[in-house]
mmCIF file of C-alpha atoms and ligand atoms in Angstrom:
data_model
loop_
_atom_site.group_PDB
_atom_site.id
_atom_site.type_symbol
_atom_site.label_atom_id
_atom_site.label_comp_id
_atom_site.label_asym_id
_atom_site.label_seq_id
_atom_site.Cartn_x
_atom_site.Cartn_y
_atom_site.Cartn_z
ATOM 1 C CA MET A 1 30.182 -38.417 24.009
ATOM 2 C CA GLN A 2 33.698 -38.407 25.422
ATOM 3 C CA GLU A 3 34.326 -35.891 28.194
ATOM 4 C CA LEU A 4 37.243 -33.648 27.280
ATOM 5 C CA GLY A 5 40.046 -32.130 29.309
ATOM 6 C CA ARG A 6 39.358 -28.847 31.121
ATOM 7 C CA LEU A 7 41.444 -25.714 31.252
ATOM 8 C CA ALA A 8 41.966 -26.292 34.980
ATOM 9 C CA ASP A 9 43.599 -29.652 34.179
ATOM 10 C CA LEU A 10 46.542 -27.817 32.593
ATOM 11 C CA PRO A 11 49.451 -26.482 34.674
ATOM 12 C CA GLU A 12 49.159 -22.768 35.325
ATOM 13 C CA GLY A 13 52.599 -22.006 33.899
ATOM 14 C CA TYR A 14 51.684 -23.750 30.647
ATOM 15 C CA ARG A 15 48.453 -21.736 30.389
ATOM 16 C CA GLU A 16 50.406 -18.518 30.921
ATOM 17 C CA ASP A 17 52.928 -19.521 28.236
ATOM 18 C CA LEU A 18 50.044 -20.114 25.808
ATOM 19 C CA THR A 19 48.424 -16.759 26.650
ATOM 20 C CA ALA A 20 51.728 -14.940 26.168
ATOM 21 C CA GLN A 21 51.834 -16.298 22.590
ATOM 22 C CA ASN A 22 48.124 -15.588 21.892
ATOM 23 C CA LEU A 23 47.412 -19.308 21.821
ATOM 24 C CA VAL A 24 44.363 -21.144 23.174
ATOM 25 C CA PRO A 25 43.827 -24.896 23.620
ATOM 26 C CA LEU A 26 40.734 -25.992 21.687
ATOM 27 C CA TRP A 27 39.645 -29.027 23.708
ATOM 28 C CA PRO A 28 38.269 -27.213 26.801
ATOM 29 C CA SER A 29 35.957 -25.202 24.484
ATOM 30 C CA LEU A 30 35.325 -27.743 21.720
ATOM 31 C CA ARG A 31 31.903 -28.859 23.036
ATOM 32 C CA SER A 32 30.719 -25.307 23.440
ATOM 33 C CA VAL A 33 31.529 -24.228 19.867
ATOM 34 C CA LEU A 34 30.423 -27.593 18.414
ATOM 35 C CA PRO A 35 27.623 -28.795 20.695
ATOM 36 C CA PRO A 36 26.125 -32.181 19.842
ATOM 37 C CA GLY A 37 22.994 -32.259 17.650
ATOM 38 C CA VAL A 38 21.623 -28.751 18.133
ATOM 39 C CA PRO A 39 23.445 -25.398 18.124
ATOM 40 C CA SER A 40 23.437 -23.352 21.314
ATOM 41 C CA ARG A 41 21.287 -20.296 20.741
ATOM 42 C CA ARG A 42 21.242 -17.046 22.667
ATOM 43 C CA THR A 43 18.025 -16.020 20.912
ATOM 44 C CA ARG A 44 15.192 -16.395 23.424
ATOM 45 C CA PRO A 45 11.537 -16.441 22.492
ATOM 46 C CA THR A 46 10.624 -12.828 23.284
ATOM 47 C CA CYS A 47 7.521 -10.713 22.750
ATOM 48 C CA TRP A 48 7.229 -6.921 22.612
ATOM 49 C CA SER A 49 3.774 -5.527 23.312
ATOM 50 C CA TYR A 50 2.902 -2.465 21.256
ATOM 51 C CA ALA A 51 0.594 -1.201 24.021
ATOM 52 C CA ALA A 52 3.581 -1.239 26.412
ATOM 53 C CA LEU A 53 6.078 0.155 23.912
ATOM 54 C CA ARG A 54 3.990 2.927 22.337
ATOM 55 C CA PRO A 55 3.851 5.348 25.314
ATOM 56 C CA LEU A 56 7.631 4.972 25.765
ATOM 57 C CA LEU A 57 8.185 5.735 22.090
ATOM 58 C CA MET A 58 5.909 8.807 22.289
ATOM 59 C CA ARG A 59 7.866 9.930 25.358
ATOM 60 C CA ALA A 60 11.061 9.634 23.297
ATOM 61 C CA GLY A 61 9.353 12.034 20.895
ATOM 62 C CA GLU A 62 9.088 14.565 23.756
ATOM 63 C CA LEU A 63 12.527 13.919 25.227
ATOM 64 C CA THR A 64 14.670 13.796 22.105
ATOM 65 C CA PRO A 65 14.234 16.092 19.105
ATOM 66 C CA ILE A 66 14.805 14.410 15.741
ATOM 67 C CA GLU A 67 18.009 16.450 15.216
ATOM 68 C CA LYS A 68 19.447 14.760 18.318
ATOM 69 C CA ALA A 69 18.410 11.283 17.243
ATOM 70 C CA GLU A 70 18.676 11.231 13.427
ATOM 71 C CA ARG A 71 16.579 8.077 13.711
ATOM 72 C CA ARG A 72 14.268 8.077 16.751
ATOM 73 C CA VAL A 73 14.101 4.379 17.427
ATOM 74 C CA LEU A 74 13.507 2.102 20.391
ATOM 75 C CA VAL A 75 15.288 -1.160 19.679
ATOM 76 C CA LEU A 76 13.484 -4.440 20.379
ATOM 77 C CA ALA A 77 16.381 -6.218 22.022
ATOM 78 C CA ASN A 78 16.502 -9.893 22.900
ATOM 79 C CA PRO A 79 17.589 -10.346 26.537
ATOM 80 C CA GLY A 80 19.234 -13.630 25.582
ATOM 81 C CA HIS A 81 21.836 -11.704 23.580
ATOM 82 C CA GLY A 82 22.125 -8.938 26.207
ATOM 83 C CA LEU A 83 20.110 -5.758 25.659
ATOM 84 C CA ASP A 84 23.233 -3.756 24.785
ATOM 85 C CA LYS A 85 23.787 -5.941 21.710
ATOM 86 C CA MET A 86 20.568 -4.522 20.192
ATOM 87 C CA GLN A 87 19.665 -7.691 18.357
ATOM 88 C CA ALA A 88 16.524 -9.839 18.170
ATOM 89 C CA SER A 89 18.395 -12.875 16.818
ATOM 90 C CA ALA A 90 21.862 -13.648 15.504
ATOM 91 C CA SER A 91 21.212 -11.682 12.296
ATOM 92 C CA ILE A 92 18.022 -9.694 12.891
ATOM 93 C CA TYR A 93 17.725 -6.201 14.337
ATOM 94 C CA LEU A 94 14.260 -4.800 15.135
ATOM 95 C CA GLY A 95 13.440 -1.196 15.984
ATOM 96 C CA MET A 96 10.262 0.849 16.339
ATOM 97 C CA GLN A 97 10.814 4.234 14.753
ATOM 98 C CA LEU A 98 8.771 7.372 15.460
ATOM 99 C CA LEU A 99 8.487 10.322 13.116
ATOM 100 C CA LEU A 100 6.380 13.300 14.226
ATOM 101 C CA PRO A 101 4.532 15.664 11.869
ATOM 102 C CA GLY A 102 6.928 17.955 10.040
ATOM 103 C CA GLU A 103 10.032 16.030 11.047
ATOM 104 C CA TRP A 104 12.707 14.887 8.626
ATOM 105 C CA ALA A 105 15.217 12.099 9.165
ATOM 106 C CA PRO A 106 18.149 13.051 6.907
ATOM 107 C CA SER A 107 19.433 11.094 3.949
ATOM 108 C CA HIS A 108 22.069 8.443 4.454
ATOM 109 C CA ARG A 109 23.044 5.058 3.121
ATOM 110 C CA HIS A 110 24.631 2.102 4.803
ATOM 111 C CA THR A 111 25.842 -1.411 4.208
ATOM 112 C CA PRO A 112 23.167 -3.262 6.245
ATOM 113 C CA ASN A 113 19.880 -3.908 4.435
ATOM 114 C CA ALA A 114 16.709 -2.508 5.986
ATOM 115 C CA VAL A 115 12.985 -2.897 5.495
ATOM 116 C CA ARG A 116 10.179 -0.952 7.118
ATOM 117 C CA MET A 117 6.796 -2.399 8.078
ATOM 118 C CA ILE A 118 4.450 0.516 8.683
ATOM 119 C CA VAL A 119 2.637 0.268 12.027
ATOM 120 C CA GLU A 120 0.494 3.395 12.411
ATOM 121 C CA GLY A 121 -0.201 6.845 11.031
ATOM 122 C CA GLU A 122 -0.554 8.397 7.598
ATOM 123 C CA GLY A 123 1.294 11.106 5.703
ATOM 124 C CA ALA A 124 4.893 9.975 6.130
ATOM 125 C CA TYR A 125 7.081 8.801 3.302
ATOM 126 C CA THR A 126 10.526 7.439 2.814
ATOM 127 C CA THR A 127 12.546 8.316 -0.269
ATOM 128 C CA VAL A 128 14.743 5.422 -1.390
ATOM 129 C CA ASP A 129 17.162 5.918 -4.277
ATOM 130 C CA GLY A 130 15.044 8.813 -5.567
ATOM 131 C CA GLU A 131 11.737 6.991 -5.270
ATOM 132 C CA LYS A 132 9.226 8.559 -2.912
ATOM 133 C CA CYS A 133 7.425 5.747 -1.075
ATOM 134 C CA PRO A 134 4.285 6.727 0.837
ATOM 135 C CA MET A 135 3.784 4.841 4.101
ATOM 136 C CA SER A 136 0.496 3.253 5.198
ATOM 137 C CA ARG A 137 -0.261 0.560 7.767
ATOM 138 C CA GLY A 138 1.084 -2.828 6.671
ATOM 139 C CA ASP A 139 3.096 -1.551 3.691
ATOM 140 C CA LEU A 140 6.572 -3.031 3.329
ATOM 141 C CA ILE A 141 9.288 -0.701 2.028
ATOM 142 C CA LEU A 142 12.766 -1.954 1.164
ATOM 143 C CA THR A 143 15.988 -0.067 1.767
ATOM 144 C CA PRO A 144 18.557 -2.458 0.317
ATOM 145 C CA THR A 145 22.242 -2.143 1.038
ATOM 146 C CA GLY A 146 23.887 1.005 -0.312
ATOM 147 C CA LEU A 147 20.714 2.883 -1.339
ATOM 148 C CA TRP A 148 20.168 6.450 -0.115
ATOM 149 C CA HIS A 149 17.154 6.858 2.130
ATOM 150 C CA GLU A 150 15.493 9.585 4.157
ATOM 151 C CA HIS A 151 12.151 9.867 5.940
ATOM 152 C CA GLY A 152 9.716 12.802 5.893
ATOM 153 C CA HIS A 153 6.261 13.457 7.270
ATOM 154 C CA ASP A 154 3.570 15.768 5.813
ATOM 155 C CA GLY A 155 0.699 14.435 7.977
ATOM 156 C CA ASP A 156 -0.604 15.593 11.336
ATOM 157 C CA GLN A 157 -0.337 12.470 13.514
ATOM 158 C CA PRO A 158 2.678 10.481 14.728
ATOM 159 C CA VAL A 159 3.877 7.790 12.321
ATOM 160 C CA VAL A 160 5.473 4.604 13.616
ATOM 161 C CA TRP A 161 7.105 1.796 11.712
ATOM 162 C CA LEU A 162 9.038 -1.363 12.475
ATOM 163 C CA ASP A 163 12.592 -1.413 11.099
ATOM 164 C CA VAL A 164 14.023 -4.846 10.299
ATOM 165 C CA LEU A 165 17.735 -4.867 9.492
ATOM 166 C CA ASP A 166 20.469 -7.467 9.112
ATOM 167 C CA LEU A 167 22.657 -5.125 11.164
ATOM 168 C CA PRO A 168 23.853 -7.712 13.750
ATOM 169 C CA LEU A 169 25.261 -9.907 11.014
ATOM 170 C CA VAL A 170 26.825 -7.101 8.984
ATOM 171 C CA TYR A 171 28.285 -5.609 12.168
ATOM 172 C CA TYR A 172 29.692 -9.015 13.183
ATOM 173 C CA LEU A 173 31.297 -9.226 9.750
ATOM 174 C CA GLU A 174 32.993 -5.866 10.476
ATOM 175 C CA ALA A 175 31.289 -4.506 7.371
ATOM 176 C CA SER A 176 28.765 -2.068 8.886
ATOM 177 C CA TYR A 177 29.109 1.647 8.127
ATOM 178 C CA VAL A 178 27.066 4.665 7.061
ATOM 179 C CA THR A 179 27.584 7.546 4.623
ATOM 180 C CA GLU A 180 25.735 10.813 5.157
ATOM 181 C CA GLY A 181 24.196 12.619 2.221
ATOM 182 C CA LYS A 182 22.034 15.556 1.275
ATOM 183 C CA ALA A 183 18.313 15.622 0.568
ATOM 184 C CA GLN A 184 17.468 13.533 -2.490
ATOM 185 C CA ALA A 185 15.638 14.763 -5.556
ATOM 186 C CA VAL A 186 12.514 12.678 -6.075
ATOM 187 C CA THR A 187 12.794 11.051 -9.493
ATOM 188 C CA ARG A 188 10.164 8.304 -9.275
ATOM 189 C CA GLN A 189 6.955 7.438 -7.519
ATOM 190 C CA GLY A 190 4.654 4.413 -7.696
ATOM 191 C CA ALA A 191 7.199 2.238 -9.538
ATOM 192 C CA GLU A 192 5.636 -0.828 -7.887
ATOM 193 C CA ARG A 193 2.550 -0.327 -10.056
ATOM 194 C CA ALA A 194 4.515 -1.794 -12.960
ATOM 195 C CA TYR A 195 4.397 -5.173 -11.190
ATOM 196 C CA ARG A 196 0.726 -5.202 -10.279
ATOM 197 C CA SER A 197 -0.683 -7.498 -13.000
ATOM 198 C CA GLY A 198 -0.784 -11.221 -12.315
ATOM 199 C CA GLY A 199 1.929 -13.127 -14.130
ATOM 200 C CA VAL A 200 3.309 -10.354 -16.334
ATOM 201 C CA VAL A 201 6.282 -8.124 -15.627
ATOM 202 C CA PRO A 202 7.848 -5.303 -17.633
ATOM 203 C CA SER A 203 9.885 -6.867 -20.412
ATOM 204 C CA PRO A 204 13.636 -6.376 -20.095
ATOM 205 C CA VAL A 205 14.280 -7.034 -23.787
ATOM 206 C CA PHE A 206 14.767 -3.505 -25.134
ATOM 207 C CA SER A 207 15.238 -0.657 -22.761
ATOM 208 C CA ARG A 208 15.579 -2.117 -19.315
ATOM 209 C CA THR A 209 18.724 -3.239 -17.626
ATOM 210 C CA ALA A 210 18.331 -5.795 -14.856
ATOM 211 C CA GLN A 211 17.877 -3.953 -11.586
ATOM 212 C CA PRO A 212 18.787 -5.749 -8.374
ATOM 213 C CA TYR A 213 15.853 -4.102 -6.541
ATOM 214 C CA PRO A 214 13.133 -3.315 -9.103
ATOM 215 C CA MET A 215 10.373 -3.047 -6.479
ATOM 216 C CA LEU A 216 10.875 -1.052 -3.289
ATOM 217 C CA ARG A 217 7.326 -0.686 -1.979
ATOM 218 C CA TYR A 218 4.880 -3.540 -1.381
ATOM 219 C CA PRO A 219 1.481 -2.051 -0.508
ATOM 220 C CA TRP A 220 -0.407 -3.976 2.175
ATOM 221 C CA SER A 221 -3.653 -3.709 0.215
ATOM 222 C CA GLU A 222 -2.034 -5.830 -2.537
ATOM 223 C CA ALA A 223 -0.397 -8.397 -0.240
ATOM 224 C CA ARG A 224 -3.618 -8.756 1.769
ATOM 225 C CA ALA A 225 -5.666 -9.220 -1.394
ATOM 226 C CA ALA A 226 -3.182 -11.876 -2.585
ATOM 227 C CA LEU A 227 -3.563 -13.771 0.703
ATOM 228 C CA GLU A 228 -7.353 -13.678 0.542
ATOM 229 C CA ALA A 229 -7.288 -14.767 -3.088
ATOM 230 C CA LEU A 230 -4.912 -17.615 -2.242
ATOM 231 C CA ALA A 231 -7.132 -18.768 0.634
ATOM 232 C CA THR A 232 -10.092 -18.841 -1.764
ATOM 233 C CA ALA A 233 -8.257 -20.400 -4.714
ATOM 234 C CA GLU A 234 -6.625 -23.102 -2.596
ATOM 235 C CA PRO A 235 -8.991 -23.717 0.299
ATOM 236 C CA ARG A 236 -7.021 -26.773 1.384
ATOM 237 C CA ALA A 237 -3.610 -25.110 1.308
ATOM 238 C CA GLU A 238 -1.845 -25.937 4.557
ATOM 239 C CA VAL A 239 -0.359 -22.467 4.901
ATOM 240 C CA VAL A 240 -1.734 -19.303 3.330
ATOM 241 C CA GLN A 241 1.484 -17.365 2.909
ATOM 242 C CA VAL A 242 2.977 -15.060 0.296
ATOM 243 C CA ALA A 243 6.644 -14.154 -0.005
ATOM 244 C CA TYR A 244 7.939 -10.671 -0.791
ATOM 245 C CA VAL A 245 10.100 -11.307 -3.840
ATOM 246 C CA ASN A 246 11.959 -9.539 -6.587
ATOM 247 C CA PRO A 247 9.135 -9.627 -9.178
ATOM 248 C CA GLU A 248 11.562 -9.901 -12.098
ATOM 249 C CA THR A 249 13.376 -12.989 -10.826
ATOM 250 C CA GLY A 250 11.042 -14.492 -8.238
ATOM 251 C CA ALA A 251 13.993 -14.625 -5.828
ATOM 252 C CA ASP A 252 13.984 -13.248 -2.277
ATOM 253 C CA CYS A 253 13.592 -9.457 -2.331
ATOM 254 C CA GLN A 254 16.806 -8.992 -0.323
ATOM 255 C CA ASN A 255 20.019 -10.962 0.075
ATOM 256 C CA ILE A 256 20.170 -11.791 3.757
ATOM 257 C CA LEU A 257 16.726 -11.721 5.386
ATOM 258 C CA GLY A 258 13.493 -13.082 3.919
ATOM 259 C CA PHE A 259 10.035 -11.540 4.307
ATOM 260 C CA SER A 260 6.534 -12.921 3.956
ATOM 261 C CA ALA A 261 2.942 -12.377 5.012
ATOM 262 C CA LEU A 262 0.769 -15.137 6.401
ATOM 263 C CA MET A 263 -2.970 -15.385 6.880
ATOM 264 C CA LEU A 264 -4.525 -17.560 9.564
ATOM 265 C CA ARG A 265 -8.081 -18.416 8.649
ATOM 266 C CA PRO A 266 -10.691 -17.945 11.414
ATOM 267 C CA GLY A 267 -9.949 -20.500 14.140
ATOM 268 C CA GLU A 268 -6.963 -21.913 12.237
ATOM 269 C CA SER A 269 -3.880 -23.256 13.969
ATOM 270 C CA LEU A 270 -0.742 -24.589 12.292
ATOM 271 C CA THR A 271 2.744 -25.696 13.264
ATOM 272 C CA LEU A 272 5.787 -24.532 11.338
ATOM 273 C CA PRO A 273 8.402 -27.300 11.488
ATOM 274 C CA ALA A 274 11.713 -26.697 13.250
ATOM 275 C CA ARG A 275 14.050 -24.963 10.786
ATOM 276 C CA SER A 276 17.521 -23.543 11.232
ATOM 277 C CA PRO A 277 16.711 -19.807 10.762
ATOM 278 C CA ALA A 278 15.375 -17.619 13.563
ATOM 279 C CA MET A 279 12.057 -15.910 12.864
ATOM 280 C CA VAL A 280 10.165 -12.732 13.709
ATOM 281 C CA PHE A 281 6.373 -12.361 13.728
ATOM 282 C CA HIS A 282 4.541 -9.039 13.645
ATOM 283 C CA GLN A 283 0.765 -8.879 13.925
ATOM 284 C CA ILE A 284 -0.675 -6.724 11.142
ATOM 285 C CA GLU A 285 -4.363 -7.441 11.715
ATOM 286 C CA GLY A 286 -6.364 -9.690 14.019
ATOM 287 C CA GLU A 287 -5.100 -11.598 17.039
ATOM 288 C CA SER A 288 -2.806 -14.622 17.179
ATOM 289 C CA GLU A 289 -1.357 -16.986 19.689
ATOM 290 C CA ILE A 290 2.234 -18.101 19.165
ATOM 291 C CA LEU A 291 3.804 -21.060 20.948
ATOM 292 C CA VAL A 292 7.601 -21.318 20.986
ATOM 293 C CA GLU A 293 9.437 -23.656 23.350
ATOM 294 C CA ASP A 294 7.805 -23.040 26.755
ATOM 295 C CA GLN A 295 6.466 -19.590 25.826
ATOM 296 C CA ARG A 296 2.912 -18.738 24.798
ATOM 297 C CA PHE A 297 2.528 -15.241 23.338
ATOM 298 C CA ARG A 298 -0.852 -13.641 22.701
ATOM 299 C CA LEU A 299 -0.354 -11.117 19.945
ATOM 300 C CA ALA A 300 -2.643 -8.116 19.481
ATOM 301 C CA PRO A 301 -2.291 -5.800 16.463
ATOM 302 C CA ALA A 302 1.235 -4.286 16.202
ATOM 303 C CA ASP A 303 2.754 -6.752 18.692
ATOM 304 C CA THR A 304 6.030 -8.373 17.624
ATOM 305 C CA CYS A 305 7.795 -11.530 18.781
ATOM 306 C CA CYS A 306 10.777 -13.631 17.827
ATOM 307 C CA ALA A 307 11.690 -17.318 17.923
ATOM 308 C CA PRO A 308 15.107 -18.980 17.736
ATOM 309 C CA GLY A 309 15.927 -21.473 15.005
ATOM 310 C CA TYR A 310 15.706 -25.273 15.368
ATOM 311 C CA VAL A 311 12.390 -25.226 17.230
ATOM 312 C CA PRO A 312 8.866 -25.685 15.873
ATOM 313 C CA VAL A 313 6.516 -22.700 16.155
ATOM 314 C CA THR A 314 2.763 -23.092 16.496
ATOM 315 C CA LEU A 315 0.573 -20.245 15.272
ATOM 316 C CA GLY A 316 -3.119 -19.934 16.105
ATOM 317 C CA ASN A 317 -5.823 -17.442 15.188
ATOM 318 C CA ARG A 318 -7.483 -16.365 18.428
ATOM 319 C CA SER A 319 -10.640 -15.374 16.578
ATOM 320 C CA GLY A 320 -13.197 -17.846 15.266
ATOM 321 C CA ASP A 321 -14.767 -15.446 12.809
ATOM 322 C CA ARG A 322 -12.020 -13.146 11.485
ATOM 323 C CA PRO A 323 -8.742 -13.877 9.711
ATOM 324 C CA ALA A 324 -5.445 -12.905 11.356
ATOM 325 C CA PHE A 325 -2.552 -11.480 9.325
ATOM 326 C CA LEU A 326 1.115 -11.753 10.305
ATOM 327 C CA PHE A 327 4.257 -10.273 8.808
ATOM 328 C CA LEU A 328 7.235 -12.654 9.024
ATOM 329 C CA ALA A 329 10.941 -11.938 8.770
ATOM 330 C CA ASP A 330 13.537 -14.690 8.936
ATOM 331 C CA GLU A 331 17.123 -15.642 8.149
ATOM 332 C CA THR A 332 16.263 -18.147 5.414
ATOM 333 C CA PRO A 333 18.020 -16.488 2.422
ATOM 334 C CA LEU A 334 21.220 -16.252 4.467
ATOM 335 C CA HIS A 335 21.066 -19.865 5.668
ATOM 336 C CA LYS A 336 20.358 -21.097 2.127
ATOM 337 C CA LYS A 337 23.236 -19.137 0.617
ATOM 338 C CA LEU A 338 25.595 -20.430 3.282
ATOM 339 C CA GLY A 339 24.429 -24.027 2.862
ATOM 340 C CA LEU A 340 23.281 -24.130 6.509
ATOM 341 C CA TYR A 341 19.543 -24.310 5.921
ATOM 342 C CA GLU A 342 17.815 -27.260 7.614
ATOM 343 C CA THR A 343 14.278 -28.401 8.267
ATOM 344 C CA ARG A 344 13.654 -31.018 10.952
ATOM 345 C CA SER A 345 10.459 -32.973 11.455
HETATM 346 O O1 GTQ B 401 15.805 4.537 9.267
HETATM 347 O O2 GTQ B 401 17.724 4.522 8.292
HETATM 348 O O3 GTQ B 401 16.218 1.359 13.024
HETATM 349 O O4 GTQ B 401 19.774 3.699 9.640
HETATM 350 C C1 GTQ B 401 18.455 1.726 12.377
HETATM 351 C C2 GTQ B 401 19.349 2.326 11.513
HETATM 352 C C3 GTQ B 401 16.655 2.740 11.179
HETATM 353 C C4 GTQ B 401 16.994 4.189 9.216
HETATM 354 C C5 GTQ B 401 17.112 1.944 12.198
HETATM 355 C C6 GTQ B 401 18.894 3.118 10.489
HETATM 356 C C7 GTQ B 401 17.535 3.337 10.314
#
């Protein structure tokens, strides 16, 4: 590839004349914005240990009352982007949120989409668009763009969940903002039960209007059972994985990030091919090993790691007699909508 002229090759006076007119020569930067073959990625393979994070999160509970935090969150920041950027990948934000018994995180709504993956504790709930969603380990709860949400806690132990947002992307687009609200009236509960039966969904013919987000809560007991059933029904399936979808359309459950759960059979190891989107892995149950570039992460329950796009990722179950369950978040819906999605072999 042809070497291009550098900034230093240009006379200083000329450079100053360009700057004075808010002009920049492309050629000294062309190879950095359009690198050959593979994009440059700031996203570094990074792992966050729950055992290391948990005491720091509990300490935040002592140091900062909920009224002074609104959302008491420690952000899982990728050092490749700079910790102050608070992002795990180009489009993914991750945070561990703590709610103590009796606390309330007030209602608001914002443009970025969020989901919560419940990590520990019982008795908390989040109310999304009037629907009260109880939180238990492994449940996935959606908070799509623009929907009111607040978190409460009637239990007696700390509750922790992992927030996954497309905040870095929406912020980059200069489209990120919040609106504060007042406590919501609960108008629904258990709406996800309408989608529980295999292959049938509530008929839209008479009374229902198409809802963009018909299902807000995906109980782990159901997703786990689906994975086990899939492993049994298709014992030779290369990957035992289920996607969290809009049950009325079968499409991704949110617009920008995609979510799935994956089961590694006892002793199983598999390689996901290199694909353009960055990915996040969170260990729900069991123990995994994850190989990304030159990094080897050993995940225990509640550990979380991320991988940049365009590299293969090898997943292994560290146990020979128990399955391992992972929650995955990635940028696939976004890449597909933008026409950027690629798989490489
Ligand atoms: O719980 O609404 O981690 O608004 C970041 C921003 C959580 C939330 C985060 C938020 C929330």
